[in-house]
């Protein structure tokens, strides 16, 4: 008699969460359907049922992790107040984000930069970038918003890849330079 499938509406989400934990712990090189299934405590077939390829699983993980800074930006008052100093607000937000749980920030960037080698991830990385640029464009023009995004990305990558600490004063001053020209 065949085993009945247990209805588990949360299984897909548990697989995504497990993939994020695996990448956070072992990097993308450690990601496989088998490692994710073990981490999620689900049968191997569950991972391949929901995600036929590892790229599909990485896309879902990237979409979920991309919400870190974007959510911080959306929920802050930095973009809402047209009289607030945008450079000050953005530098503060970057400090909050980088000063938070470092594993999450590193994971977000690892998945974001994985698009260099995995073309399937590029549209998702672009969605995230475009979303932040769109949000920033509420306070400045789109070209300046793109320059601000590039500067913030550069500062974050430098902090993550070196042993330098985040310098909010430096970030504020550099953001102000870009925004003055915008």
PDB file of C-alpha atoms in Angstrom:
ATOM      1  CA  UNK A   1       0.000   0.000   0.000  1.00  0.00           C
ATOM      2  CA  UNK A   2       1.572   3.373  -1.002  1.00  0.00           C
ATOM      3  CA  UNK A   3       2.345   5.877   1.711  1.00  0.00           C
ATOM      4  CA  UNK A   4      -0.020   8.773   1.816  1.00  0.00           C
ATOM      5  CA  UNK A   5       1.545  12.155   1.431  1.00  0.00           C
ATOM      6  CA  UNK A   6       1.285  14.262   4.490  1.00  0.00           C
ATOM      7  CA  UNK A   7      -0.154  17.684   3.740  1.00  0.00           C
ATOM      8  CA  UNK A   8       2.543  20.172   4.675  1.00  0.00           C
ATOM      9  CA  UNK A   9       1.818  23.685   3.366  1.00  0.00           C
ATOM     10  CA  UNK A  10       4.929  25.088   5.057  1.00  0.00           C
ATOM     11  CA  UNK A  11       7.360  22.627   3.502  1.00  0.00           C
ATOM     12  CA  UNK A  12       8.404  24.860   0.578  1.00  0.00           C
ATOM     13  CA  UNK A  13       9.207  27.694   3.000  1.00  0.00           C
ATOM     14  CA  UNK A  14      11.113  25.322   5.296  1.00  0.00           C
ATOM     15  CA  UNK A  15      13.205  24.226   2.307  1.00  0.00           C
ATOM     16  CA  UNK A  16      14.012  27.871   1.469  1.00  0.00           C
ATOM     17  CA  UNK A  17      14.885  28.630   5.099  1.00  0.00           C
ATOM     18  CA  UNK A  18      17.088  25.536   5.212  1.00  0.00           C
ATOM     19  CA  UNK A  19      18.873  26.589   2.011  1.00  0.00           C
ATOM     20  CA  UNK A  20      19.598  29.974   3.563  1.00  0.00           C
ATOM     21  CA  UNK A  21      21.020  28.316   6.679  1.00  0.00           C
ATOM     22  CA  UNK A  22      23.174  25.956   4.573  1.00  0.00           C
ATOM     23  CA  UNK A  23      24.577  28.815   2.487  1.00  0.00           C
ATOM     24  CA  UNK A  24      25.098  30.892   5.630  1.00  0.00           C
ATOM     25  CA  UNK A  25      27.053  28.075   7.248  1.00  0.00           C
ATOM     26  CA  UNK A  26      28.801  26.375   4.305  1.00  0.00           C
ATOM     27  CA  UNK A  27      28.625  28.875   1.456  1.00  0.00           C
ATOM     28  CA  UNK A  28      27.045  28.264  -1.907  1.00  0.00           C
ATOM     29  CA  UNK A  29      29.521  25.460  -2.558  1.00  0.00           C
ATOM     30  CA  UNK A  30      27.898  23.515   0.292  1.00  0.00           C
ATOM     31  CA  UNK A  31      24.408  23.782  -1.179  1.00  0.00           C
ATOM     32  CA  UNK A  32      22.830  20.679  -2.646  1.00  0.00           C
ATOM     33  CA  UNK A  33      19.353  19.206  -2.622  1.00  0.00           C
ATOM     34  CA  UNK A  34      20.669  16.598  -0.191  1.00  0.00           C
ATOM     35  CA  UNK A  35      22.165  19.107   2.302  1.00  0.00           C
ATOM     36  CA  UNK A  36      19.016  21.221   2.175  1.00  0.00           C
ATOM     37  CA  UNK A  37      16.755  18.206   2.691  1.00  0.00           C
ATOM     38  CA  UNK A  38      18.798  17.158   5.713  1.00  0.00           C
ATOM     39  CA  UNK A  39      18.762  20.692   7.128  1.00  0.00           C
ATOM     40  CA  UNK A  40      15.009  21.046   6.597  1.00  0.00           C
ATOM     41  CA  UNK A  41      14.358  17.511   7.893  1.00  0.00           C
ATOM     42  CA  UNK A  42      12.328  16.645   4.805  1.00  0.00           C
ATOM     43  CA  UNK A  43      12.659  13.844   2.264  1.00  0.00           C
ATOM     44  CA  UNK A  44      15.076  14.557  -0.585  1.00  0.00           C
ATOM     45  CA  UNK A  45      12.189  14.401  -3.037  1.00  0.00           C
ATOM     46  CA  UNK A  46      10.594  17.402  -1.336  1.00  0.00           C
ATOM     47  CA  UNK A  47      13.429  19.672  -2.327  1.00  0.00           C
ATOM     48  CA  UNK A  48      13.366  18.558  -5.949  1.00  0.00           C
ATOM     49  CA  UNK A  49       9.562  18.707  -6.020  1.00  0.00           C
ATOM     50  CA  UNK A  50       9.556  22.381  -5.032  1.00  0.00           C
ATOM     51  CA  UNK A  51      12.827  23.326  -6.769  1.00  0.00           C
ATOM     52  CA  UNK A  52      13.828  21.340  -9.840  1.00  0.00           C
ATOM     53  CA  UNK A  53      17.285  22.927  -9.878  1.00  0.00           C
ATOM     54  CA  UNK A  54      19.663  24.478  -7.392  1.00  0.00           C
ATOM     55  CA  UNK A  55      19.365  27.753  -9.305  1.00  0.00           C
ATOM     56  CA  UNK A  56      15.607  27.768  -8.625  1.00  0.00           C
ATOM     57  CA  UNK A  57      16.337  27.225  -4.947  1.00  0.00           C
ATOM     58  CA  UNK A  58      18.992  29.957  -4.942  1.00  0.00           C
ATOM     59  CA  UNK A  59      16.551  32.348  -6.620  1.00  0.00           C
ATOM     60  CA  UNK A  60      14.007  31.760  -3.861  1.00  0.00           C
ATOM     61  CA  UNK A  61      16.695  32.173  -1.195  1.00  0.00           C
ATOM     62  CA  UNK A  62      18.020  35.359  -2.816  1.00  0.00           C
ATOM     63  CA  UNK A  63      14.530  36.860  -3.025  1.00  0.00           C
ATOM     64  CA  UNK A  64      13.988  36.157   0.651  1.00  0.00           C
ATOM     65  CA  UNK A  65      17.356  37.436   1.843  1.00  0.00           C
ATOM     66  CA  UNK A  66      17.155  40.560  -0.303  1.00  0.00           C
ATOM     67  CA  UNK A  67      14.489  41.812   2.020  1.00  0.00           C
ATOM     68  CA  UNK A  68      17.032  42.744   4.726  1.00  0.00           C
ATOM     69  CA  UNK A  69      18.174  46.211   3.668  1.00  0.00           C
ATOM     70  CA  UNK A  70      15.156  46.847   1.446  1.00  0.00           C
ATOM     71  CA  UNK A  71      12.809  46.351   4.405  1.00  0.00           C
ATOM     72  CA  UNK A  72      14.958  48.593   6.596  1.00  0.00           C
ATOM     73  CA  UNK A  73      14.806  51.269   3.902  1.00  0.00           C
ATOM     74  CA  UNK A  74      11.038  50.892   3.371  1.00  0.00           C
ATOM     75  CA  UNK A  75      10.176  51.092   7.062  1.00  0.00           C
ATOM     76  CA  UNK A  76      12.473  53.977   7.924  1.00  0.00           C
ATOM     77  CA  UNK A  77      11.476  57.610   7.778  1.00  0.00           C
ATOM     78  CA  UNK A  78      14.588  58.430   5.708  1.00  0.00           C
ATOM     79  CA  UNK A  79      12.720  58.589   2.406  1.00  0.00           C
ATOM     80  CA  UNK A  80       9.411  59.846   3.758  1.00  0.00           C
ATOM     81  CA  UNK A  81      10.542  63.223   5.080  1.00  0.00           C
ATOM     82  CA  UNK A  82      11.547  65.518   2.191  1.00  0.00           C
ATOM     83  CA  UNK A  83      13.277  67.875   4.640  1.00  0.00           C
ATOM     84  CA  UNK A  84      15.432  65.209   6.278  1.00  0.00           C
ATOM     85  CA  UNK A  85      19.105  65.028   5.324  1.00  0.00           C
ATOM     86  CA  UNK A  86      19.186  61.999   3.007  1.00  0.00           C
ATOM     87  CA  UNK A  87      22.945  61.426   3.394  1.00  0.00           C
ATOM     88  CA  UNK A  88      22.637  61.365   7.193  1.00  0.00           C
ATOM     89  CA  UNK A  89      19.663  59.010   7.082  1.00  0.00           C
ATOM     90  CA  UNK A  90      21.190  56.583   4.596  1.00  0.00           C
ATOM     91  CA  UNK A  91      24.516  56.487   6.443  1.00  0.00           C
ATOM     92  CA  UNK A  92      22.626  55.717   9.673  1.00  0.00           C
ATOM     93  CA  UNK A  93      20.594  52.946   7.983  1.00  0.00           C
ATOM     94  CA  UNK A  94      23.723  51.347   6.534  1.00  0.00           C
ATOM     95  CA  UNK A  95      25.244  51.407  10.014  1.00  0.00           C
ATOM     96  CA  UNK A  96      22.171  49.727  11.495  1.00  0.00           C
ATOM     97  CA  UNK A  97      22.187  47.087   8.782  1.00  0.00           C
ATOM     98  CA  UNK A  98      25.913  46.382   8.941  1.00  0.00           C
ATOM     99  CA  UNK A  99      25.875  46.538  12.726  1.00  0.00           C
ATOM    100  CA  UNK A 100      23.110  43.966  12.974  1.00  0.00           C
ATOM    101  CA  UNK A 101      23.423  40.246  12.609  1.00  0.00           C
ATOM    102  CA  UNK A 102      26.513  39.967  10.389  1.00  0.00           C
ATOM    103  CA  UNK A 103      25.734  36.481   9.098  1.00  0.00           C
ATOM    104  CA  UNK A 104      22.545  37.757   7.482  1.00  0.00           C
ATOM    105  CA  UNK A 105      24.338  40.660   5.810  1.00  0.00           C
ATOM    106  CA  UNK A 106      27.119  38.380   4.563  1.00  0.00           C
ATOM    107  CA  UNK A 107      24.571  35.887   3.276  1.00  0.00           C
ATOM    108  CA  UNK A 108      22.638  38.603   1.462  1.00  0.00           C
ATOM    109  CA  UNK A 109      25.805  39.716  -0.317  1.00  0.00           C
ATOM    110  CA  UNK A 110      27.005  36.173  -0.997  1.00  0.00           C
ATOM    111  CA  UNK A 111      23.757  35.358  -2.759  1.00  0.00           C
ATOM    112  CA  UNK A 112      23.724  38.741  -4.504  1.00  0.00           C
ATOM    113  CA  UNK A 113      27.279  38.255  -5.802  1.00  0.00           C
ATOM    114  CA  UNK A 114      26.568  34.649  -6.802  1.00  0.00           C
ATOM    115  CA  UNK A 115      24.862  36.165  -9.828  1.00  0.00           C
ATOM    116  CA  UNK A 116      28.356  36.731 -11.239  1.00  0.00           C
ATOM    117  CA  UNK A 117      28.670  33.014 -11.949  1.00  0.00           C
ATOM    118  CA  UNK A 118      25.007  32.021 -12.072  1.00  0.00           C
ATOM    119  CA  UNK A 119      23.150  33.927 -14.787  1.00  0.00           C
ATOM    120  CA  UNK A 120      19.774  32.679 -13.505  1.00  0.00           C
ATOM    121  CA  UNK A 121      20.286  34.832 -10.398  1.00  0.00           C
ATOM    122  CA  UNK A 122      20.989  38.049 -12.301  1.00  0.00           C
ATOM    123  CA  UNK A 123      17.357  39.094 -12.773  1.00  0.00           C
ATOM    124  CA  UNK A 124      16.742  38.694  -9.030  1.00  0.00           C
ATOM    125  CA  UNK A 125      19.841  40.715  -8.144  1.00  0.00           C
ATOM    126  CA  UNK A 126      18.682  43.358 -10.621  1.00  0.00           C
ATOM    127  CA  UNK A 127      15.187  43.368  -9.060  1.00  0.00           C
ATOM    128  CA  UNK A 128      16.716  44.145  -5.691  1.00  0.00           C
ATOM    129  CA  UNK A 129      18.938  46.887  -7.060  1.00  0.00           C
ATOM    130  CA  UNK A 130      16.103  48.373  -9.093  1.00  0.00           C
ATOM    131  CA  UNK A 131      13.807  48.298  -6.066  1.00  0.00           C
ATOM    132  CA  UNK A 132      16.291  50.218  -3.922  1.00  0.00           C
ATOM    133  CA  UNK A 133      16.938  52.692  -6.755  1.00  0.00           C
ATOM    134  CA  UNK A 134      13.197  53.181  -7.193  1.00  0.00           C
ATOM    135  CA  UNK A 135      12.830  53.862  -3.471  1.00  0.00           C
ATOM    136  CA  UNK A 136      15.756  56.299  -3.500  1.00  0.00           C
ATOM    137  CA  UNK A 137      14.272  58.040  -6.546  1.00  0.00           C
ATOM    138  CA  UNK A 138      11.495  59.358  -4.335  1.00  0.00           C
ATOM    139  CA  UNK A 139      14.089  61.769  -2.931  1.00  0.00           C
ATOM    140  CA  UNK A 140      16.403  62.289  -5.913  1.00  0.00           C
ATOM    141  CA  UNK A 141      16.566  61.689  -9.642  1.00  0.00           C
ATOM    142  CA  UNK A 142      17.064  58.104 -10.942  1.00  0.00           C
ATOM    143  CA  UNK A 143      20.661  58.670 -12.115  1.00  0.00           C
ATOM    144  CA  UNK A 144      21.724  60.017  -8.722  1.00  0.00           C
ATOM    145  CA  UNK A 145      19.788  57.200  -7.038  1.00  0.00           C
ATOM    146  CA  UNK A 146      21.817  54.671  -9.054  1.00  0.00           C
ATOM    147  CA  UNK A 147      25.070  56.416  -8.054  1.00  0.00           C
ATOM    148  CA  UNK A 148      23.993  56.388  -4.386  1.00  0.00           C
ATOM    149  CA  UNK A 149      23.170  52.682  -4.651  1.00  0.00           C
ATOM    150  CA  UNK A 150      26.588  51.967  -6.201  1.00  0.00           C
ATOM    151  CA  UNK A 151      28.337  53.911  -3.444  1.00  0.00           C
ATOM    152  CA  UNK A 152      26.397  52.137  -0.695  1.00  0.00           C
ATOM    153  CA  UNK A 153      27.144  48.754  -2.294  1.00  0.00           C
ATOM    154  CA  UNK A 154      30.834  49.627  -2.498  1.00  0.00           C
ATOM    155  CA  UNK A 155      31.022  50.708   1.128  1.00  0.00           C
ATOM    156  CA  UNK A 156      29.205  47.568   2.273  1.00  0.00           C
ATOM    157  CA  UNK A 157      31.445  45.264   0.230  1.00  0.00           C
ATOM    158  CA  UNK A 158      34.570  46.961   1.632  1.00  0.00           C
ATOM    159  CA  UNK A 159      33.320  46.516   5.190  1.00  0.00           C
ATOM    160  CA  UNK A 160      32.388  42.886   4.577  1.00  0.00           C
ATOM    161  CA  UNK A 161      35.599  41.916   2.767  1.00  0.00           C
ATOM    162  CA  UNK A 162      38.118  43.722   4.926  1.00  0.00           C
ATOM    163  CA  UNK A 163      38.631  44.140   8.610  1.00  0.00           C
ATOM    164  CA  UNK A 164      37.678  47.806   8.517  1.00  0.00           C
ATOM    165  CA  UNK A 165      34.781  48.934  10.643  1.00  0.00           C
ATOM    166  CA  UNK A 166      31.873  50.774   9.169  1.00  0.00           C
ATOM    167  CA  UNK A 167      32.601  54.495   9.339  1.00  0.00           C
ATOM    168  CA  UNK A 168      29.297  56.344   9.395  1.00  0.00           C
ATOM    169  CA  UNK A 169      30.983  59.749   9.124  1.00  0.00           C
ATOM    170  CA  UNK A 170      32.833  58.702   5.955  1.00  0.00           C
ATOM    171  CA  UNK A 171      29.659  57.200   4.476  1.00  0.00           C
ATOM    172  CA  UNK A 172      27.659  60.341   5.270  1.00  0.00           C
ATOM    173  CA  UNK A 173      30.300  62.598   3.697  1.00  0.00           C
ATOM    174  CA  UNK A 174      30.586  60.509   0.528  1.00  0.00           C
ATOM    175  CA  UNK A 175      26.807  60.199   0.178  1.00  0.00           C
ATOM    176  CA  UNK A 176      26.479  63.963   0.614  1.00  0.00           C
ATOM    177  CA  UNK A 177      28.993  64.524  -2.200  1.00  0.00           C
ATOM    178  CA  UNK A 178      27.020  62.322  -4.579  1.00  0.00           C
ATOM    179  CA  UNK A 179      23.686  63.812  -3.534  1.00  0.00           C
ATOM    180  CA  UNK A 180      24.861  67.433  -3.883  1.00  0.00           C
ATOM    181  CA  UNK A 181      25.744  66.781  -7.493  1.00  0.00           C
ATOM    182  CA  UNK A 182      22.412  65.067  -8.143  1.00  0.00           C
TER     183      UNK A 182
END
